[in-house]
Amino acid sequence: MSGRVRADTNYSRLWFAVAPMMDWTDRHCRFFHRQLTRRALLYTEMVVADAVIHGDRGRVLGFDACEHPVAVQLGGSDAAKLAEAARVAADFGYDEINLNVGCPSDRVQSGTFGACLMKEPETVARGVAAMKRAVEVPVTVKCRLGVDDQDPEVALDRLADMAFEAGADALWVHARKAWLEGLSPRENRDIPPLDYDRVYRLKQRLSGRFIGVNGGIGSIEDALTHLKKADGAMIGRAAYHMPAILAAADAEVYRDAGPSVDLGDVIRTMALYAGRHIAAGGRLSHVTRHMTGLFHGLPGARRYRQILSTEATRPNAGPEVLVKAFAAVEDAVSQQAA
């Protein structure tokens, strides 16, 4: 299902976002995260433009209407293909089109997109301009500080200037360089040092542009610190491994006085969602693999993870496994309180 009624992704205000993460932020993960935060901007994992144009669009782009505001991240370097993929994604109802200029994996290097494009800001600008002509929703870019031996002071400024001149509505910066030679994609997430000050300097220079920061943000408190110097804070692995931290985002970041999140309600909603997914031919583990860290640090969390890691992966597993796992947490909390 796609959501045709768009949310207002207005880049004249602050944003808190959950980062696009390959193999992680699929539609099931985003539906789950949306139960924890009403306001955060959610991103798809990177989708290659060719897959959007030539693939099964429902499978590649489908999402639940509750996910709004939700952005699709495209991978590619051909301006015409990016424009066509952006048009398709906008028709599906996505609130934003984001261009990946940061992924360092071998797959994107062979396709000459992702972090490779830090070396080709003219290509990025052509892609942004083509997408802006094709769609009415915001077009944004997510990049690194630079790649390999590039000087981040020069490379980031040049990329940012050309992207904004081409019409980009926002720039999200992962505050690390990427080493395309010598480091694996996993190592590129940790080994290159973080340099938040470089992102802050970019914001100071481009005071009228939206500059968001990503990389190593581990909590809502961290995000709030960054939001004092940047326009947006994007959290990645911490949100995936400890998703309950998202439950504080609406109140702490947006000062939203809405109802607080009840994790029991989240489990019940996800059990119903998993039931629908299974009825449509899916498996319980497609959903629950994103949920194992929900009770991180709480009594019963270990037993909860064990149940999901073993019973939820069985071929005929149903939503009752998720209910059983939550019951282990409830029992542990009751025993501790007794």
mmCIF file of C-alpha atoms in Angstrom:
data_model
loop_
_atom_site.group_PDB
_atom_site.id
_atom_site.type_symbol
_atom_site.label_atom_id
_atom_site.label_comp_id
_atom_site.label_asym_id
_atom_site.label_seq_id
_atom_site.Cartn_x
_atom_site.Cartn_y
_atom_site.Cartn_z
ATOM 1 C CA MET A 1 0.000 0.000 0.000
ATOM 2 C CA SER A 2 1.262 3.488 -0.758
ATOM 3 C CA GLY A 3 0.292 6.710 0.954
ATOM 4 C CA ARG A 4 -0.991 9.218 -1.570
ATOM 5 C CA VAL A 5 -1.683 12.058 0.891
ATOM 6 C CA ARG A 6 1.662 13.689 1.550
ATOM 7 C CA ALA A 7 2.956 15.208 4.756
ATOM 8 C CA ASP A 8 4.466 18.687 4.829
ATOM 9 C CA THR A 9 8.254 18.301 4.651
ATOM 10 C CA ASN A 10 8.961 21.974 5.179
ATOM 11 C CA TYR A 11 12.698 22.564 5.297
ATOM 12 C CA SER A 12 12.338 25.979 6.879
ATOM 13 C CA ARG A 13 12.151 24.291 10.282
ATOM 14 C CA LEU A 14 14.164 21.813 12.340
ATOM 15 C CA TRP A 15 13.956 18.115 11.553
ATOM 16 C CA PHE A 16 14.735 14.945 13.449
ATOM 17 C CA ALA A 17 15.113 11.949 11.140
ATOM 18 C CA VAL A 18 15.848 8.228 11.137
ATOM 19 C CA ALA A 19 18.607 7.563 8.628
ATOM 20 C CA PRO A 20 18.318 5.425 5.506
ATOM 21 C CA MET A 21 20.085 2.141 6.268
ATOM 22 C CA MET A 22 20.686 -0.599 3.716
ATOM 23 C CA ASP A 23 18.927 -3.886 4.535
ATOM 24 C CA TRP A 24 17.363 -2.306 7.615
ATOM 25 C CA THR A 25 14.926 0.538 6.955
ATOM 26 C CA ASP A 26 12.497 -1.425 4.812
ATOM 27 C CA ARG A 27 8.740 -0.898 4.987
ATOM 28 C CA HIS A 28 8.340 -3.135 8.049
ATOM 29 C CA CYS A 29 11.047 -1.287 9.957
ATOM 30 C CA ARG A 30 9.526 2.085 9.075
ATOM 31 C CA PHE A 31 6.036 0.981 10.119
ATOM 32 C CA PHE A 32 7.517 -0.126 13.444
ATOM 33 C CA HIS A 33 9.437 3.109 13.960
ATOM 34 C CA ARG A 34 6.312 5.102 13.188
ATOM 35 C CA GLN A 35 4.586 3.476 16.178
ATOM 36 C CA LEU A 36 7.291 5.049 18.353
ATOM 37 C CA THR A 37 7.365 8.556 16.882
ATOM 38 C CA ARG A 38 4.633 10.473 15.091
ATOM 39 C CA ARG A 39 6.886 13.296 13.947
ATOM 40 C CA ALA A 40 10.289 11.967 12.887
ATOM 41 C CA LEU A 41 11.111 11.959 9.183
ATOM 42 C CA LEU A 42 11.633 8.366 8.034
ATOM 43 C CA TYR A 43 13.783 7.265 5.094
ATOM 44 C CA THR A 44 13.721 4.182 2.917
ATOM 45 C CA GLU A 45 16.868 2.205 2.408
ATOM 46 C CA MET A 46 18.603 3.223 -0.799
ATOM 47 C CA VAL A 47 16.658 2.222 -3.916
ATOM 48 C CA VAL A 48 18.542 2.129 -7.216
ATOM 49 C CA ALA A 49 16.901 4.264 -9.883
ATOM 50 C CA ASP A 50 16.956 1.417 -12.405
ATOM 51 C CA ALA A 51 15.029 -0.792 -9.961
ATOM 52 C CA VAL A 52 12.324 1.862 -9.669
ATOM 53 C CA ILE A 53 12.070 2.279 -13.437
ATOM 54 C CA HIS A 54 12.251 -1.361 -14.481
ATOM 55 C CA GLY A 55 11.399 -3.386 -11.375
ATOM 56 C CA ASP A 56 8.269 -4.335 -9.453
ATOM 57 C CA ARG A 57 7.308 -0.864 -8.286
ATOM 58 C CA GLY A 58 4.878 -2.057 -5.657
ATOM 59 C CA ARG A 59 7.562 -4.203 -4.057
ATOM 60 C CA VAL A 60 10.307 -1.609 -4.406
ATOM 61 C CA LEU A 61 8.350 1.483 -3.373
ATOM 62 C CA GLY A 62 5.237 0.341 -1.529
ATOM 63 C CA PHE A 63 4.666 1.732 1.952
ATOM 64 C CA ASP A 64 1.909 2.170 4.512
ATOM 65 C CA ALA A 65 0.167 5.536 4.729
ATOM 66 C CA CYS A 66 1.004 5.756 8.436
ATOM 67 C CA GLU A 67 4.688 6.179 7.548
ATOM 68 C CA HIS A 68 4.283 9.850 6.544
ATOM 69 C CA PRO A 69 6.427 11.884 6.592
ATOM 70 C CA VAL A 70 8.551 9.446 4.596
ATOM 71 C CA ALA A 71 11.308 10.045 2.058
ATOM 72 C CA VAL A 72 12.686 7.726 -0.600
ATOM 73 C CA GLN A 73 16.440 7.622 -1.082
ATOM 74 C CA LEU A 74 17.529 7.035 -4.668
ATOM 75 C CA GLY A 75 20.860 5.740 -5.886
ATOM 76 C CA GLY A 76 22.093 6.624 -9.338
ATOM 77 C CA SER A 77 24.118 9.028 -11.419
ATOM 78 C CA ASP A 78 22.207 9.325 -14.699
ATOM 79 C CA ALA A 79 20.138 12.508 -14.528
ATOM 80 C CA ALA A 80 17.395 11.246 -16.833
ATOM 81 C CA LYS A 81 16.991 8.006 -14.891
ATOM 82 C CA LEU A 82 16.995 9.855 -11.560
ATOM 83 C CA ALA A 83 14.293 12.195 -12.855
ATOM 84 C CA GLU A 84 12.128 9.288 -14.018
ATOM 85 C CA ALA A 85 12.603 7.386 -10.744
ATOM 86 C CA ALA A 86 11.816 10.538 -8.765
ATOM 87 C CA ARG A 87 8.631 11.049 -10.768
ATOM 88 C CA VAL A 88 7.523 7.477 -10.081
ATOM 89 C CA ALA A 89 8.302 7.789 -6.362
ATOM 90 C CA ALA A 90 6.442 11.096 -6.103
ATOM 91 C CA ASP A 91 3.444 9.501 -7.783
ATOM 92 C CA PHE A 92 3.575 6.789 -5.123
ATOM 93 C CA GLY A 93 3.141 9.519 -2.521
ATOM 94 C CA TYR A 94 6.611 9.983 -1.049
ATOM 95 C CA ASP A 95 7.107 13.292 0.722
ATOM 96 C CA GLU A 96 10.711 13.788 -0.395
ATOM 97 C CA ILE A 97 13.252 12.475 -2.874
ATOM 98 C CA ASN A 98 16.788 12.089 -1.486
ATOM 99 C CA LEU A 99 19.913 11.416 -3.558
ATOM 100 C CA ASN A 100 22.527 9.115 -2.050
ATOM 101 C CA VAL A 101 26.007 10.653 -2.263
ATOM 102 C CA GLY A 102 27.376 8.834 0.763
ATOM 103 C CA CYS A 103 27.134 5.039 0.515
ATOM 104 C CA PRO A 104 30.635 3.497 0.158
ATOM 105 C CA SER A 105 29.660 -0.099 -0.703
ATOM 106 C CA ASP A 106 31.320 -1.999 -3.546
ATOM 107 C CA ARG A 107 27.957 -2.257 -5.295
ATOM 108 C CA VAL A 108 27.485 1.504 -5.559
ATOM 109 C CA GLN A 109 31.114 2.043 -6.522
ATOM 110 C CA SER A 110 30.700 -0.295 -9.481
ATOM 111 C CA GLY A 111 27.634 1.695 -10.499
ATOM 112 C CA THR A 112 29.395 5.058 -10.111
ATOM 113 C CA PHE A 113 27.022 6.474 -7.546
ATOM 114 C CA GLY A 114 26.820 6.820 -3.789
ATOM 115 C CA ALA A 115 29.974 8.210 -2.167
ATOM 116 C CA CYS A 116 31.807 8.117 -5.526
ATOM 117 C CA LEU A 117 29.754 11.164 -6.480
ATOM 118 C CA MET A 118 31.636 13.285 -3.938
ATOM 119 C CA LYS A 119 34.274 13.386 -6.699
ATOM 120 C CA GLU A 120 31.685 14.443 -9.286
ATOM 121 C CA PRO A 121 29.673 17.370 -7.886
ATOM 122 C CA GLU A 122 28.704 18.364 -11.436
ATOM 123 C CA THR A 123 26.979 14.983 -11.833
ATOM 124 C CA VAL A 124 25.190 15.518 -8.529
ATOM 125 C CA ALA A 125 24.044 18.960 -9.654
ATOM 126 C CA ARG A 126 22.692 17.602 -12.942
ATOM 127 C CA GLY A 127 20.790 14.897 -11.086
ATOM 128 C CA VAL A 128 19.323 17.334 -8.584
ATOM 129 C CA ALA A 129 18.278 19.765 -11.300
ATOM 130 C CA ALA A 130 16.616 16.999 -13.315
ATOM 131 C CA MET A 131 14.698 15.713 -10.305
ATOM 132 C CA LYS A 132 13.600 19.218 -9.337
ATOM 133 C CA ARG A 133 12.134 19.664 -12.823
ATOM 134 C CA ALA A 134 10.354 16.318 -12.553
ATOM 135 C CA VAL A 135 8.678 16.587 -9.137
ATOM 136 C CA GLU A 136 7.086 19.117 -6.831
ATOM 137 C CA VAL A 137 8.177 17.502 -3.554
ATOM 138 C CA PRO A 138 11.496 18.479 -1.923
ATOM 139 C CA VAL A 139 14.673 17.065 -3.439
ATOM 140 C CA THR A 140 17.539 16.606 -0.986
ATOM 141 C CA VAL A 141 21.061 15.181 -0.898
ATOM 142 C CA LYS A 142 22.819 13.025 1.702
ATOM 143 C CA CYS A 143 26.609 13.066 1.460
ATOM 144 C CA ARG A 144 29.904 12.544 3.284
ATOM 145 C CA LEU A 145 32.586 15.101 4.172
ATOM 146 C CA GLY A 146 34.626 13.771 1.270
ATOM 147 C CA VAL A 147 36.209 10.569 0.023
ATOM 148 C CA ASP A 148 39.750 9.181 0.113
ATOM 149 C CA ASP A 149 42.339 11.956 -0.101
ATOM 150 C CA GLN A 150 39.874 14.792 -0.723
ATOM 151 C CA ASP A 151 40.221 17.825 1.523
ATOM 152 C CA PRO A 152 36.853 18.050 3.359
ATOM 153 C CA GLU A 153 37.121 21.829 3.485
ATOM 154 C CA VAL A 154 37.125 21.960 -0.305
ATOM 155 C CA ALA A 155 35.103 18.870 -1.248
ATOM 156 C CA LEU A 156 32.124 19.493 1.017
ATOM 157 C CA ASP A 157 31.851 23.177 0.118
ATOM 158 C CA ARG A 158 31.948 22.412 -3.592
ATOM 159 C CA LEU A 159 29.372 19.623 -3.350
ATOM 160 C CA ALA A 160 27.065 21.732 -1.185
ATOM 161 C CA ASP A 161 27.318 24.840 -3.351
ATOM 162 C CA MET A 162 26.610 22.977 -6.572
ATOM 163 C CA ALA A 163 23.752 20.963 -5.079
ATOM 164 C CA PHE A 164 22.036 24.056 -3.714
ATOM 165 C CA GLU A 165 22.616 26.015 -6.924
ATOM 166 C CA ALA A 166 20.892 23.152 -8.756
ATOM 167 C CA GLY A 167 17.865 23.501 -6.500
ATOM 168 C CA ALA A 168 18.415 21.091 -3.606
ATOM 169 C CA ASP A 169 16.114 21.818 -0.686
ATOM 170 C CA ALA A 170 18.379 20.352 1.999
ATOM 171 C CA LEU A 171 21.746 18.708 2.555
ATOM 172 C CA TRP A 172 22.238 15.959 5.122
ATOM 173 C CA VAL A 173 25.913 15.378 5.940
ATOM 174 C CA HIS A 174 27.315 12.184 7.438
ATOM 175 C CA ALA A 175 30.149 13.797 9.376
ATOM 176 C CA ARG A 176 32.838 11.334 8.265
ATOM 177 C CA LYS A 177 34.917 10.884 5.172
ATOM 178 C CA ALA A 178 34.491 7.646 3.243
ATOM 179 C CA TRP A 179 37.531 5.652 2.203
ATOM 180 C CA LEU A 180 36.613 3.868 -1.010
ATOM 181 C CA GLU A 181 40.003 2.172 -1.059
ATOM 182 C CA GLY A 182 41.247 0.400 2.039
ATOM 183 C CA LEU A 183 38.088 0.208 4.184
ATOM 184 C CA SER A 184 35.023 -2.004 3.934
ATOM 185 C CA PRO A 185 31.538 -0.472 4.014
ATOM 186 C CA ARG A 186 31.212 -1.594 7.642
ATOM 187 C CA GLU A 187 34.563 -0.068 8.586
ATOM 188 C CA ASN A 188 33.516 3.151 6.865
ATOM 189 C CA ARG A 189 30.739 3.510 9.433
ATOM 190 C CA ASP A 190 33.176 3.591 12.355
ATOM 191 C CA ILE A 191 36.837 4.074 11.499
ATOM 192 C CA PRO A 192 36.930 7.472 9.756
ATOM 193 C CA PRO A 193 36.762 10.027 12.591
ATOM 194 C CA LEU A 194 33.669 12.127 13.088
ATOM 195 C CA ASP A 195 34.076 15.837 12.440
ATOM 196 C CA TYR A 196 30.859 17.574 13.445
ATOM 197 C CA ASP A 197 32.607 20.955 13.504
ATOM 198 C CA ARG A 198 33.101 20.710 9.744
ATOM 199 C CA VAL A 199 29.335 20.402 9.306
ATOM 200 C CA TYR A 200 28.743 23.300 11.677
ATOM 201 C CA ARG A 201 31.149 25.453 9.664
ATOM 202 C CA LEU A 202 29.208 24.634 6.523
ATOM 203 C CA LYS A 203 26.019 25.715 8.261
ATOM 204 C CA GLN A 204 27.622 28.965 9.393
ATOM 205 C CA ARG A 205 28.694 29.718 5.838
ATOM 206 C CA LEU A 206 25.341 28.726 4.339
ATOM 207 C CA SER A 207 23.162 30.173 7.077
ATOM 208 C CA GLY A 208 20.075 30.343 4.881
ATOM 209 C CA ARG A 209 20.258 26.714 3.759
ATOM 210 C CA PHE A 210 19.074 23.572 5.546
ATOM 211 C CA ILE A 211 22.093 21.599 6.768
ATOM 212 C CA GLY A 212 21.448 18.433 8.758
ATOM 213 C CA VAL A 213 24.018 16.271 10.542
ATOM 214 C CA ASN A 214 24.286 12.482 10.678
ATOM 215 C CA GLY A 215 26.809 9.988 12.035
ATOM 216 C CA GLY A 216 27.423 8.636 15.527
ATOM 217 C CA ILE A 217 24.324 10.214 17.089
ATOM 218 C CA GLY A 218 23.382 7.812 19.860
ATOM 219 C CA SER A 219 20.459 9.388 21.689
ATOM 220 C CA ILE A 220 17.783 12.053 21.604
ATOM 221 C CA GLU A 221 20.008 14.099 23.930
ATOM 222 C CA ASP A 222 22.786 13.934 21.331
ATOM 223 C CA ALA A 223 20.334 15.017 18.646
ATOM 224 C CA LEU A 224 19.237 18.022 20.684
ATOM 225 C CA THR A 225 22.866 19.085 21.070
ATOM 226 C CA HIS A 226 23.357 19.012 17.306
ATOM 227 C CA LEU A 227 20.122 20.907 16.718
ATOM 228 C CA LYS A 228 21.664 23.897 18.480
ATOM 229 C CA LYS A 229 24.136 24.253 15.601
ATOM 230 C CA ALA A 230 22.467 22.520 12.649
ATOM 231 C CA ASP A 231 18.977 22.399 11.170
ATOM 232 C CA GLY A 232 18.520 18.673 11.415
ATOM 233 C CA ALA A 233 19.754 15.640 13.329
ATOM 234 C CA MET A 234 19.596 12.188 11.772
ATOM 235 C CA ILE A 235 20.005 9.102 13.932
ATOM 236 C CA GLY A 236 20.881 5.711 12.465
ATOM 237 C CA ARG A 237 22.147 2.559 14.147
ATOM 238 C CA ALA A 238 21.153 3.657 17.647
ATOM 239 C CA ALA A 239 17.541 3.960 16.503
ATOM 240 C CA TYR A 240 17.712 0.496 14.986
ATOM 241 C CA HIS A 241 19.398 -1.314 17.868
ATOM 242 C CA MET A 242 17.601 0.606 20.647
ATOM 243 C CA PRO A 243 14.364 1.726 18.960
ATOM 244 C CA ALA A 244 12.617 2.704 22.195
ATOM 245 C CA ILE A 245 14.742 5.862 22.257
ATOM 246 C CA LEU A 246 12.516 7.145 19.446
ATOM 247 C CA ALA A 247 9.605 7.292 21.872
ATOM 248 C CA ALA A 248 11.033 10.490 23.374
ATOM 249 C CA ALA A 249 11.579 12.277 20.062
ATOM 250 C CA ASP A 250 8.183 13.929 19.692
ATOM 251 C CA ALA A 251 8.187 15.474 23.144
ATOM 252 C CA GLU A 252 11.883 16.340 23.348
ATOM 253 C CA VAL A 253 12.542 17.540 19.803
ATOM 254 C CA TYR A 254 9.162 18.799 18.664
ATOM 255 C CA ARG A 255 7.648 19.707 22.019
ATOM 256 C CA ASP A 256 4.648 17.624 20.984
ATOM 257 C CA ALA A 257 2.357 17.188 23.971
ATOM 258 C CA GLY A 258 0.542 14.240 22.421
ATOM 259 C CA PRO A 259 0.004 10.904 24.177
ATOM 260 C CA SER A 260 3.110 9.106 25.397
ATOM 261 C CA VAL A 261 4.125 5.839 23.767
ATOM 262 C CA ASP A 262 2.975 2.624 25.459
ATOM 263 C CA LEU A 263 5.273 -0.222 24.400
ATOM 264 C CA GLY A 264 2.518 -2.731 25.062
ATOM 265 C CA ASP A 265 0.339 -0.919 22.531
ATOM 266 C CA VAL A 266 3.242 -0.961 20.099
ATOM 267 C CA ILE A 267 3.536 -4.742 20.428
ATOM 268 C CA ARG A 268 -0.199 -5.216 19.909
ATOM 269 C CA THR A 269 -0.174 -2.988 16.830
ATOM 270 C CA MET A 270 2.817 -4.825 15.423
ATOM 271 C CA ALA A 271 1.199 -8.208 16.059
ATOM 272 C CA LEU A 272 -1.831 -7.134 14.019
ATOM 273 C CA TYR A 273 0.454 -5.760 11.314
ATOM 274 C CA ALA A 274 2.465 -8.995 11.242
ATOM 275 C CA GLY A 275 -0.746 -10.973 10.929
ATOM 276 C CA ARG A 276 -1.715 -9.001 7.829
ATOM 277 C CA HIS A 277 1.756 -9.470 6.378
ATOM 278 C CA ILE A 278 1.633 -13.225 6.961
ATOM 279 C CA ALA A 279 -1.841 -13.437 5.426
ATOM 280 C CA ALA A 280 -0.438 -11.736 2.331
ATOM 281 C CA GLY A 281 2.267 -14.404 2.004
ATOM 282 C CA GLY A 282 5.020 -12.949 4.180
ATOM 283 C CA ARG A 283 6.824 -14.333 7.192
ATOM 284 C CA LEU A 284 6.779 -13.174 10.800
ATOM 285 C CA SER A 285 10.555 -12.737 10.846
ATOM 286 C CA HIS A 286 10.313 -10.095 8.088
ATOM 287 C CA VAL A 287 8.704 -7.897 10.735
ATOM 288 C CA THR A 288 10.224 -9.053 14.011
ATOM 289 C CA ARG A 289 13.862 -8.887 12.874
ATOM 290 C CA HIS A 290 13.600 -5.118 13.280
ATOM 291 C CA MET A 291 12.122 -5.371 16.785
ATOM 292 C CA THR A 292 14.654 -7.375 18.776
ATOM 293 C CA GLY A 293 16.129 -4.316 20.520
ATOM 294 C CA LEU A 294 12.840 -2.763 21.611
ATOM 295 C CA PHE A 295 13.288 -3.572 25.312
ATOM 296 C CA HIS A 296 17.039 -2.982 25.432
ATOM 297 C CA GLY A 297 18.156 -2.515 29.031
ATOM 298 C CA LEU A 298 14.815 -3.546 30.548
ATOM 299 C CA PRO A 299 13.979 -6.637 32.600
ATOM 300 C CA GLY A 300 13.133 -9.582 30.348
ATOM 301 C CA ALA A 301 14.883 -8.100 27.303
ATOM 302 C CA ARG A 302 17.188 -11.086 26.909
ATOM 303 C CA ARG A 303 14.323 -13.612 26.940
ATOM 304 C CA TYR A 304 12.339 -11.384 24.557
ATOM 305 C CA ARG A 305 15.245 -11.404 22.081
ATOM 306 C CA GLN A 306 15.679 -15.164 22.425
ATOM 307 C CA ILE A 307 12.050 -15.846 21.570
ATOM 308 C CA LEU A 308 12.100 -13.583 18.524
ATOM 309 C CA SER A 309 15.456 -14.924 17.343
ATOM 310 C CA THR A 310 14.378 -18.565 17.524
ATOM 311 C CA GLU A 311 10.605 -18.990 17.395
ATOM 312 C CA ALA A 312 9.812 -16.061 15.081
ATOM 313 C CA THR A 313 12.119 -17.457 12.393
ATOM 314 C CA ARG A 314 10.241 -20.753 12.077
ATOM 315 C CA PRO A 315 8.354 -21.152 8.781
ATOM 316 C CA ASN A 316 4.860 -21.236 10.299
ATOM 317 C CA ALA A 317 5.418 -18.701 13.072
ATOM 318 C CA GLY A 318 2.471 -16.394 13.729
ATOM 319 C CA PRO A 319 1.843 -13.149 15.638
ATOM 320 C CA GLU A 320 1.350 -15.101 18.854
ATOM 321 C CA VAL A 321 5.143 -15.432 19.050
ATOM 322 C CA LEU A 322 5.438 -11.668 19.361
ATOM 323 C CA VAL A 323 2.784 -11.665 22.087
ATOM 324 C CA LYS A 324 4.651 -14.453 23.899
ATOM 325 C CA ALA A 325 7.922 -12.528 23.727
ATOM 326 C CA PHE A 326 6.271 -9.446 25.229
ATOM 327 C CA ALA A 327 4.749 -11.571 27.986
ATOM 328 C CA ALA A 328 8.294 -12.512 29.017
ATOM 329 C CA VAL A 329 9.059 -8.833 29.510
ATOM 330 C CA GLU A 330 5.855 -8.267 31.487
ATOM 331 C CA ASP A 331 6.666 -11.251 33.734
ATOM 332 C CA ALA A 332 10.179 -9.997 34.380
ATOM 333 C CA VAL A 333 8.963 -6.499 35.209
ATOM 334 C CA SER A 334 6.347 -7.917 37.604
ATOM 335 C CA GLN A 335 8.920 -10.090 39.354
ATOM 336 C CA GLN A 336 11.260 -7.166 39.781
ATOM 337 C CA ALA A 337 8.500 -5.037 41.233
ATOM 338 C CA ALA A 338 7.355 -7.738 43.663
#
